[in-house]
Coordinates of C-alpha atoms in Angstrom, one line a residue:
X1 CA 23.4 7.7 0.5
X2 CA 23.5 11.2 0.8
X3 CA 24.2 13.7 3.7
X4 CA 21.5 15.3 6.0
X5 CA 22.1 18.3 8.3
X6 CA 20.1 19.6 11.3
X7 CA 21.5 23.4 9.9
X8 CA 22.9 25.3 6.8
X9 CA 23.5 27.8 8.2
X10 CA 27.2 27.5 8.3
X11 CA 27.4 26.5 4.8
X12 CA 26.0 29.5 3.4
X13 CA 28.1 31.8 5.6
X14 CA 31.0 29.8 3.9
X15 CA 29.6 30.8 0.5
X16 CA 29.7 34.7 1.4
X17 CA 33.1 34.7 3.2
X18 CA 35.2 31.9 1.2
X19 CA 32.8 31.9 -2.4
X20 CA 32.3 35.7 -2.2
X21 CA 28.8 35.2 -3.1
X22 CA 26.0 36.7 -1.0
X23 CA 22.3 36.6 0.4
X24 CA 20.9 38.0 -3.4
X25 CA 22.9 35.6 -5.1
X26 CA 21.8 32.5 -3.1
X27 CA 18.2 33.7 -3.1
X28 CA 18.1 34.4 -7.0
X29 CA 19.3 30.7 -7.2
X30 CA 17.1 29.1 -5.0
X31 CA 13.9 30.8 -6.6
X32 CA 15.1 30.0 -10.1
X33 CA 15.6 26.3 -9.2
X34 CA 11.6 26.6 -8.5
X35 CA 11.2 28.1 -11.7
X36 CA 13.3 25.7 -13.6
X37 CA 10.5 23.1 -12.1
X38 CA 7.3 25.0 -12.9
X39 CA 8.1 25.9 -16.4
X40 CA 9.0 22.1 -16.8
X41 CA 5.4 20.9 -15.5
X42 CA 3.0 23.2 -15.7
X43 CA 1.6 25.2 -19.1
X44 CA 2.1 28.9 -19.6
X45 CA -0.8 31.3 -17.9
X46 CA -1.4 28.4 -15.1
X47 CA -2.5 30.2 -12.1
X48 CA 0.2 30.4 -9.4
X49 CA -0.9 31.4 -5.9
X50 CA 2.9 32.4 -4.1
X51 CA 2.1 33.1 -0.5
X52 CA 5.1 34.6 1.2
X53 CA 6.2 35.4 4.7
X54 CA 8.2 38.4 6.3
X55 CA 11.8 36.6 6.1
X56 CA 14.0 35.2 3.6
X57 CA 12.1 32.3 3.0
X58 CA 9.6 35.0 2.0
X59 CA 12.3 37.0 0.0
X60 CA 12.7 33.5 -2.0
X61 CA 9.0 33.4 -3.0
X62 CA 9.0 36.8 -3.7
X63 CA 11.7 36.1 -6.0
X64 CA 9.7 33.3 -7.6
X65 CA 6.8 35.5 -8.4
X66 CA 9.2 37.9 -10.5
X67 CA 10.7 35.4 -12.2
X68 CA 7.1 33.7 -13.0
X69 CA 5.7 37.2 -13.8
X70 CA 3.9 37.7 -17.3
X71 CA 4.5 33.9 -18.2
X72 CA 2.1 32.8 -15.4
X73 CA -0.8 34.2 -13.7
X74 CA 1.3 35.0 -10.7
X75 CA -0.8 35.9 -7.3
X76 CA 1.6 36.8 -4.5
X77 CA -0.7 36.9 -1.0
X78 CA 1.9 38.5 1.8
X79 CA -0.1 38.9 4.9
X80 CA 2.8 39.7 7.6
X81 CA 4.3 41.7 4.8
X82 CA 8.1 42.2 4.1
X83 CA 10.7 42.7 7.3
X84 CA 13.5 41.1 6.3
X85 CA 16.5 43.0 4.1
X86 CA 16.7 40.8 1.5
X87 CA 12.4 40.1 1.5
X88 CA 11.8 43.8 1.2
X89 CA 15.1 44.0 -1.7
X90 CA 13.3 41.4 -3.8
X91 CA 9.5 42.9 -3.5
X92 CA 10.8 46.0 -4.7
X93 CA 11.8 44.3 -7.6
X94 CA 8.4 42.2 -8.1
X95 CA 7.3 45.8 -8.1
X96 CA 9.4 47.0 -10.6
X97 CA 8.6 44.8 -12.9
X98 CA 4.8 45.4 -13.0
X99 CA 4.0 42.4 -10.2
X100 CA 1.0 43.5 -7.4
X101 CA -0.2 42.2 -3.9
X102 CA -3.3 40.0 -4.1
X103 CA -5.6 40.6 -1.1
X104 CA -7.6 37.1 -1.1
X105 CA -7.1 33.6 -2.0
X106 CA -9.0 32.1 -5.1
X107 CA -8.7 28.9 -7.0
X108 CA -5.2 28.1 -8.9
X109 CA -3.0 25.7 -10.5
X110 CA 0.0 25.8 -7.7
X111 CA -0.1 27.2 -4.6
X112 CA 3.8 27.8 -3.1
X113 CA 4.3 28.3 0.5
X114 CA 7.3 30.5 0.9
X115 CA 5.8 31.3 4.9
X116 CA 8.6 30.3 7.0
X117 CA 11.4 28.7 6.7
X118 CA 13.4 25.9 8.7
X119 CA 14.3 28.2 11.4
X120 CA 10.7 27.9 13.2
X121 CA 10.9 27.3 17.1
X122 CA 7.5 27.9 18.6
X123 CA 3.8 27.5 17.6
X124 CA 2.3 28.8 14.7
X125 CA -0.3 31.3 15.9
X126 CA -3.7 30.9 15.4
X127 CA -4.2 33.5 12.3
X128 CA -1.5 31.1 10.6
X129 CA -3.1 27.8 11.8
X130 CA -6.1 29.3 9.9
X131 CA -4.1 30.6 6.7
X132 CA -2.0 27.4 6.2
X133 CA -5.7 25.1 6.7
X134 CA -7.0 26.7 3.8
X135 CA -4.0 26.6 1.6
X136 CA -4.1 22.9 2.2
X137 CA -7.8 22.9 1.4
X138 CA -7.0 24.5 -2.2
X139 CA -7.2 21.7 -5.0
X140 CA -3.6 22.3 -6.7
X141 CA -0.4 21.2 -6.8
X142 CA 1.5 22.6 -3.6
X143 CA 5.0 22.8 -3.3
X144 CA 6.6 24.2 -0.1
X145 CA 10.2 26.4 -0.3
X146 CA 12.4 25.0 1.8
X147 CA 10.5 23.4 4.5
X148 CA 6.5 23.5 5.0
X149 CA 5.5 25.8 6.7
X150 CA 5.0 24.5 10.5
X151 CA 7.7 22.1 10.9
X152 CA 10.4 23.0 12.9
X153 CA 13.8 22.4 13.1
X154 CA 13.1 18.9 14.6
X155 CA 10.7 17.6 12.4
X156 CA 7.3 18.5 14.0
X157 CA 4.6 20.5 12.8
X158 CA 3.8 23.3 15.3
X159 CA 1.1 22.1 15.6
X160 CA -0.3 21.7 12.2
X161 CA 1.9 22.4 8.5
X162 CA 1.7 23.0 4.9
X163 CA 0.8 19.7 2.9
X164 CA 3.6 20.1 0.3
X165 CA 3.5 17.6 -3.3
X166 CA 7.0 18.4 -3.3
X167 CA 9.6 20.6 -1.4
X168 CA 12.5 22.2 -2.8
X169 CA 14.9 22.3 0.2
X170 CA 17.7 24.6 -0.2
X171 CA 21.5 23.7 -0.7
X172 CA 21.4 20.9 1.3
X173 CA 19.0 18.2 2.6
X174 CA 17.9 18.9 6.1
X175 CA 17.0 15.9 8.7
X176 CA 13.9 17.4 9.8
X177 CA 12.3 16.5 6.7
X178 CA 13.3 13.3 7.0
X179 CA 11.4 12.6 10.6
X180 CA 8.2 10.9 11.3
X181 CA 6.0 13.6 11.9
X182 CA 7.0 15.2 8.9
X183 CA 6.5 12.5 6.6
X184 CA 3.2 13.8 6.3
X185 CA 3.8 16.8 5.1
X186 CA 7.0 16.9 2.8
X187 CA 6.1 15.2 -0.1
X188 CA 9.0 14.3 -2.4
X189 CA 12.1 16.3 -1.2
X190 CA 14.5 17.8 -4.2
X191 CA 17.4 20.0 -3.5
X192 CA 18.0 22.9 -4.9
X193 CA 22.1 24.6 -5.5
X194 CA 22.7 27.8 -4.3
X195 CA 25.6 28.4 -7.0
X196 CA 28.2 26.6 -5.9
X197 CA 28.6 22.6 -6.4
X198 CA 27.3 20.6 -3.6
X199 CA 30.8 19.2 -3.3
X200 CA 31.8 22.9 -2.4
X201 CA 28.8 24.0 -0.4
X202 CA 28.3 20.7 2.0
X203 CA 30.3 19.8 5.1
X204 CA 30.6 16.2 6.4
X205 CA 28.2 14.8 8.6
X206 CA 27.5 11.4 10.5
X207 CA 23.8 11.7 9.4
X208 CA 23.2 9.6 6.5
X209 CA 19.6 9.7 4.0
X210 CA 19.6 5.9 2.6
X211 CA 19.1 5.5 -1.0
X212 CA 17.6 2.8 -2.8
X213 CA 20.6 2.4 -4.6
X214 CA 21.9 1.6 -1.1
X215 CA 20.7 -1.8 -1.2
X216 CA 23.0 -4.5 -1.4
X217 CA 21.1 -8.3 -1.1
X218 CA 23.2 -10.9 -0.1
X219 CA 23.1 -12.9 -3.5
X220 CA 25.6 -16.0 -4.2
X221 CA 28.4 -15.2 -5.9
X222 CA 30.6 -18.9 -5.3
X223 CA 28.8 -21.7 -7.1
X224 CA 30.4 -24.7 -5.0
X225 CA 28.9 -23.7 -1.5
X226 CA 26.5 -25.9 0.5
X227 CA 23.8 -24.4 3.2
X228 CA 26.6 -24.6 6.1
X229 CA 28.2 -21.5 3.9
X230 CA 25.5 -19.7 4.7
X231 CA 25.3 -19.3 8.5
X232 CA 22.6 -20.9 11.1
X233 CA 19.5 -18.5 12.5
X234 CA 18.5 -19.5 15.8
X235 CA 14.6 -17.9 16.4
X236 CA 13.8 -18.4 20.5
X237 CA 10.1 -19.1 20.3
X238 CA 8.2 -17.8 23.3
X239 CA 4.4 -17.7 24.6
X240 CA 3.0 -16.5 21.2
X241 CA 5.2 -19.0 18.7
X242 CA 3.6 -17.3 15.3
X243 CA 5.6 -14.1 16.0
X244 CA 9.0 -16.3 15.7
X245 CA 7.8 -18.6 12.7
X246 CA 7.2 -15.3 10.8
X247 CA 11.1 -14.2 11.8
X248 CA 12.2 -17.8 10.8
X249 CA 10.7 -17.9 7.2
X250 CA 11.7 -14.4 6.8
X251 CA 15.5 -15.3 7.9
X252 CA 15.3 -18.4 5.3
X253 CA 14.1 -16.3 2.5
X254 CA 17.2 -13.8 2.8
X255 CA 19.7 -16.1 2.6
X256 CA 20.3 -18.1 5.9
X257 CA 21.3 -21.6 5.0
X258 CA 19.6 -23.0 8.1
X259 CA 16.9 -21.6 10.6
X260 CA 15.9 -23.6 13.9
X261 CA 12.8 -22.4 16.0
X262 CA 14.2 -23.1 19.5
X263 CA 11.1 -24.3 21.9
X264 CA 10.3 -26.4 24.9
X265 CA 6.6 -26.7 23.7
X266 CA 5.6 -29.2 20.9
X267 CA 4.4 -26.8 18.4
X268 CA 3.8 -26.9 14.5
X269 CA 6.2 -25.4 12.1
X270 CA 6.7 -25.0 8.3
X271 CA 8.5 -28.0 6.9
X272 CA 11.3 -26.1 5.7
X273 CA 12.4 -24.7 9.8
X274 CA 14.0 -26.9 12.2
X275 CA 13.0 -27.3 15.9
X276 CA 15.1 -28.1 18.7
X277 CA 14.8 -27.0 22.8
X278 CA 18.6 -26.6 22.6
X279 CA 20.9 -24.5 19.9
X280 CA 22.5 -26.4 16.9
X281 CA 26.4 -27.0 17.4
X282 CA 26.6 -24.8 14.1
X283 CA 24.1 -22.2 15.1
X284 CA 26.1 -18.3 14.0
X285 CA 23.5 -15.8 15.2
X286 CA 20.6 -15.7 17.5
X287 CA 16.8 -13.6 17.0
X288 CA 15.4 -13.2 20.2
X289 CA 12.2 -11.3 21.8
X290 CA 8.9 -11.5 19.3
X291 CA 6.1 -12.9 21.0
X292 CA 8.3 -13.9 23.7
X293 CA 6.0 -13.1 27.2
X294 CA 6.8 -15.1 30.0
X295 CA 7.8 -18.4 28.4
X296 CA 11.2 -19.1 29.9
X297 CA 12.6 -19.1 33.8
X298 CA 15.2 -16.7 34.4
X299 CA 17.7 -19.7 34.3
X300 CA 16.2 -20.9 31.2
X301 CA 16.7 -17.5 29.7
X302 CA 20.4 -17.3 31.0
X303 CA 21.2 -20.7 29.2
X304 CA 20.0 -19.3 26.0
X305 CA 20.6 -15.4 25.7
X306 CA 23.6 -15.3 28.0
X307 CA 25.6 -18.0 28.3
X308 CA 26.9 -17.6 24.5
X309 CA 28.7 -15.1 22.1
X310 CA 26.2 -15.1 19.3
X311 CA 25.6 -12.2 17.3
X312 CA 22.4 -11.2 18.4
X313 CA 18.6 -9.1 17.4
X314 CA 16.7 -8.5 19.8
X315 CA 13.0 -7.3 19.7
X316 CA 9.7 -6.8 21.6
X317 CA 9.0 -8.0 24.8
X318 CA 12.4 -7.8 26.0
X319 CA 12.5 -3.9 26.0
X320 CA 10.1 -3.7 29.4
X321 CA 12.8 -6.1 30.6
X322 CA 15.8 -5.2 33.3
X323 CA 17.2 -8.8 31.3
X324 CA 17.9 -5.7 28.2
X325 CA 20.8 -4.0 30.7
X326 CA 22.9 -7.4 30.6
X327 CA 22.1 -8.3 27.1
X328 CA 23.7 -4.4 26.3
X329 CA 26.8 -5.7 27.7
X330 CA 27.0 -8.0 24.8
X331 CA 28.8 -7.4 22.0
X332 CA 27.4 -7.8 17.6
X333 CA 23.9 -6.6 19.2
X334 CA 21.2 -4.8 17.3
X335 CA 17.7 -3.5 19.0
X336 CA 14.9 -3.1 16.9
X337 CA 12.2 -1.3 19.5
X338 CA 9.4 1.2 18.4
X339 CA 9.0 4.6 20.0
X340 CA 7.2 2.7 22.9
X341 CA 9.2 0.1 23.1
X342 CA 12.3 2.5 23.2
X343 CA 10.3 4.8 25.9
X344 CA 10.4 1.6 28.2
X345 CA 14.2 0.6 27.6
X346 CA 15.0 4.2 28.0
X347 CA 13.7 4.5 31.4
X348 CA 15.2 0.9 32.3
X349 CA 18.2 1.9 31.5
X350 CA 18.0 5.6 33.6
X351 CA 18.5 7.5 29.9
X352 CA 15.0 9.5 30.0
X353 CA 11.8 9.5 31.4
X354 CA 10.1 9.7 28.4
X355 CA 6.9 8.6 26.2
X356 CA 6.5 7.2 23.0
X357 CA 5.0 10.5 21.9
X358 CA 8.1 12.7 23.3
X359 CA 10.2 9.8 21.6
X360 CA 8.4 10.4 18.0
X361 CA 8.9 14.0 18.4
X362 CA 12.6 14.1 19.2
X363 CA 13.7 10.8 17.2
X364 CA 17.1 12.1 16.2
X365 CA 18.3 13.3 19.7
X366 CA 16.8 10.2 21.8
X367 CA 18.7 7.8 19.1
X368 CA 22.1 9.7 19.9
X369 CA 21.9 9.7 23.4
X370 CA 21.3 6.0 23.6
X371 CA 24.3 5.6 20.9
X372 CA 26.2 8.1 23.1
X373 CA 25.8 5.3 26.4
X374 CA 25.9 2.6 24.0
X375 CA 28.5 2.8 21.8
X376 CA 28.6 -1.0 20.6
X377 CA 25.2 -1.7 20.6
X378 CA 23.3 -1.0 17.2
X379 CA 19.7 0.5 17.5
X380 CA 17.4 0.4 14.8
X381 CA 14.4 2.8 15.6
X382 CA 11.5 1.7 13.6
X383 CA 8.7 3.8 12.2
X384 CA 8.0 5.5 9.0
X385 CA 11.6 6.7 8.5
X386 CA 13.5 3.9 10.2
X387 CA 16.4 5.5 12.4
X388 CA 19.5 2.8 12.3
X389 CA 22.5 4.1 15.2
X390 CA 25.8 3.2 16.2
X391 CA 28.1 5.2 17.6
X392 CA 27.8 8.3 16.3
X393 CA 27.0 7.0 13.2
X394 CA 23.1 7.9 12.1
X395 CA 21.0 6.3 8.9
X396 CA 17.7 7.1 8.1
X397 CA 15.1 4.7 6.0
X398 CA 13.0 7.2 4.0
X399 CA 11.9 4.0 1.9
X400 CA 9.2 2.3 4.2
X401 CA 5.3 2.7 3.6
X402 CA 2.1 2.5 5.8
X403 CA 1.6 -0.8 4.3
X404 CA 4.4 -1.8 6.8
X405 CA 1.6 -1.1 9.6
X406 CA 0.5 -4.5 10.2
X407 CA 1.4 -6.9 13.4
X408 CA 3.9 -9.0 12.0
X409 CA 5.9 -7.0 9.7
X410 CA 8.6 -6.2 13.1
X411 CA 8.9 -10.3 13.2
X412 CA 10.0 -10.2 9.2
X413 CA 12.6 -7.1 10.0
X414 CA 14.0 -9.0 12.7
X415 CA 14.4 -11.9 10.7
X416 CA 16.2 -10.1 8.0
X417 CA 18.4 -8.7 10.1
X418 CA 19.0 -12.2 11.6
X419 CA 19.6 -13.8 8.4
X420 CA 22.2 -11.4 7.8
X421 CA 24.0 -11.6 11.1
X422 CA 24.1 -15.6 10.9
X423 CA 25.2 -15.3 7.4
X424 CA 28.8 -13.5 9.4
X425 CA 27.4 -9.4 8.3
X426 CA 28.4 -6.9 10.8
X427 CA 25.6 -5.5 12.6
X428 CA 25.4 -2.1 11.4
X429 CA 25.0 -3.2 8.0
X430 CA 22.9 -5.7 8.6
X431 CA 20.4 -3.6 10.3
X432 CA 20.7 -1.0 7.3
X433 CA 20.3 -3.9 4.5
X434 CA 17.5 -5.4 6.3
X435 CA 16.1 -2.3 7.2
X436 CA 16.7 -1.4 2.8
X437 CA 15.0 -4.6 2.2
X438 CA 12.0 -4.6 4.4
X439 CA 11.1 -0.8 2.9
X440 CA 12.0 -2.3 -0.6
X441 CA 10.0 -5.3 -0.5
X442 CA 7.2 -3.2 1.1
X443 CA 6.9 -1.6 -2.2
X444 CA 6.8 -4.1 -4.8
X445 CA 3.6 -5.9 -3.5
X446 CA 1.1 -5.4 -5.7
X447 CA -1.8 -4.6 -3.2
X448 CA -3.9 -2.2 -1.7
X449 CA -1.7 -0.3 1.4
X450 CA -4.1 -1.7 3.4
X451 CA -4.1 -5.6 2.6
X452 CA -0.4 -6.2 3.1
X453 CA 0.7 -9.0 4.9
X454 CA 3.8 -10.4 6.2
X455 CA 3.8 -13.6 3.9
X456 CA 3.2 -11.0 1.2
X457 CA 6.2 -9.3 2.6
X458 CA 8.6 -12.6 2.9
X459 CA 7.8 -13.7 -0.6
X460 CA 8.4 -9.7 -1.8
X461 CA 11.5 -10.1 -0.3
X462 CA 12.9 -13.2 -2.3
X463 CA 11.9 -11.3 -5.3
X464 CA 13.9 -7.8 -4.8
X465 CA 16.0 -7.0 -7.8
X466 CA 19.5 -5.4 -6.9

């Protein structure tokens, strides 16, 4: 896993007072790592469109367009012209050297938008809503410096941003690229040094970016064991049953040695679950909340949620409940609501008054201040990068894929994560393994995006490769 930051800022003022480098230095890297790149995948004499703004995410693309001069057909377009030191330091030299404005936009090979950086904080006006709309009509391969253009700190575009193939972010990777909203727009995310090693130019943080190379599945390693080794999912059926069957063959296929669907109604199951209206003496972890509605009396639900020390998942219904504020009281808990979901336990629990958009556009800081109230409790935020919380502890999924969009795949997460939690994992990682393995699995189906499934998705799963 690697580290994300809201800010550099602090990192490269370390570089000029402790590294005794400074602004030219860092900005002659950071263009040349986009150099490196071009001259790598694209033939001499391509046509490169650079469109730069006024700042130092400007100065950078300036930089680029010297450094591509002669070797490509380099158009720099600067329409707010140069304002910051370093921005008008480095046109000079594109001057210099021969280089020349371009005063329209044409057809090329690359387009690079060097228009503003990371620091954005308020709309785009409209004469760069326009500008950035036709450099995502161009046909060529875009890559955006830094950040695309329009996305602010946070991770939303303002209100629209530049569709990058690729962005090289600089010295460090930044969590707003890693939001929902962004996903959109970032492409893949590279990171480019600044002259120092990344050991010397990062700080710590509790924000974590989750690798493939993250995953660990829970494979057998004894070879005397027997199913009891292997921990006992308990899946509380409710009003619409399908939703827990799903979790319950998902839970078997990671591992649990036994999975009961726990009913009062005579319904039919796969073979290979158990049904009982009571837990098994040997049940280790409860899944609890898909499809559930109204199906149980408040004592029912007492018997079954409450009156037992479990490690728990709980999903769906249960977040428009007041039942969530004693079931936080619980201990070896993970939540697994989307934005909506979270919107409602939010409000329950007197957090925010917010909606599911407000939630989508400020997924980081709603996620802390839950973690912040509930310290033991572990959230895992779904959407296209997953957000997984405790404490102040903070993983993000880039992994998953619209594919996942399909009613059903939340009842396969949260049997994962059940699976895990019977088989004696502690919560945290069993949300981020789950979480690893849902995105993972999400991946290797060989369909069309649209056509997944979650069977497709539960047989993906017993097929993941570490």
């Amino acid at each position: 896993m690697k580290n994300l930051y809201k800010s550099v800022d602090l990192f490269d003022k370390r570089c000029y007072e402790e590294f005794l480098l400074n602004e030219d230095i860092l900005m002659e890297h950071a263009a040349d790592g986009i150099n490196r790149y071009i001259r790598e995948n694209f033939e001499k004499n391509s046509r490169v469109l650079i469109v730069a703004g006024p700042g130092n995410n400007g100065g950078d693309g300036v930089t680029l367009a010297r450094l591509l001069f002669k070797d490509y057909d380099v158009s720099l377009f600067m329409p707010y012209g140069a304002k910051s030191t370093m921005c008008k330091i480095q046109f000079d030299r594109f001057f210099a050297v021969g280089g020349e404005v371009s005063e329209d936009i044409k057809e090329y090979d690359i387009v690079v938008d060097a228009l503003f950086g990371s620091g954005l904080s308020k709309p785009l006006k409209e004469d760069a809503v326009v500008l950035i709309k036709k450099l995502n009509s161009l046909k060529a391969a875009k890559i955006a410096v830094d950040i695309p253009s329009g996305i602010d700190i946070d991770g939303k575009p303002l209100p629209i941003a530049f569709k990058a193939d690729i962005t090289f972010t600089m010295g460090a990777l930044k969590s707003s690229l890693f939001m929902d909203l962004a996903k959109d727009y970032v492409g893949e995310v590279r990171v480019v040094d600044l002259g120092v090693s990344k050991k010397l130019y990062e700080g710590k943080s509790n924000v974590k970016l989750l690798e493939k190379e993250d995953f660990n599945p829970p494979f057998r390693d004894r070879k005397s064991t027997h199913k009891g080794d292997f921990g006992h999912l308990a899946v509380i059926a409710g009003e619409k049953e399908g939703a827990a069957i799903i979790a319950g063959l998902s839970a078997l296929n990671f591992g649990a040695g036994l999975v009961t669907i726990i009913t009062n109604k005579n319904i039919n199951i796969p073979y290979e679950l158990m049904h009982s209206n009571t837990f098994p003496k040997t049940t280790s972890a409860i899944a609890v909340g898909m499809g559930l509605g109204l199906e149980y009396s408040d004592e029912d639900f007492n018997r079954l949620v409450f009156e037992n020390s479990f490690s728990l998942v709980v999903d769906a219904d249960l977040f428009y409940s007041q039942k969530i504020k004693e079931i936080l009281k619980r201990k070896n808990l993970v939540l697994t609501p989307h934005p909506k979901e979270f919107a409602s336990m939010l409000k329950i629990l007197d957090i925010a008054d917010v909606s599911s958009k407000e939630i989508q556009e400020n997924r980081l800081y709603f996620a802390k201040e839950f973690c912040k109230r509930y310290e033991d409790a572990v959230l895992l935020l779904k959407g296209a990068n997953p957000i997984i919380a405790k404490g102040e502890k903070v993983f993000i999924n880039p992994l998953g894929t619209n594919a996942l969009s399909k009613g059903g795949s939340g009842d396969v997460l949260t049997g994962l994560i059940g699976a895990l939690l019977a088989q004696g994992y502690e919560p945290l990682d069993a949300a981020i393994q789950a979480s690893l393995a849902h995105a993972i699995a999400s991946r290797e189906v060989d369909k069309a995006n649209y056509a997944l499934t979650p069977n497709d998705l539960i047989k993906a799963i017993g097929c993941i490769k570490k």
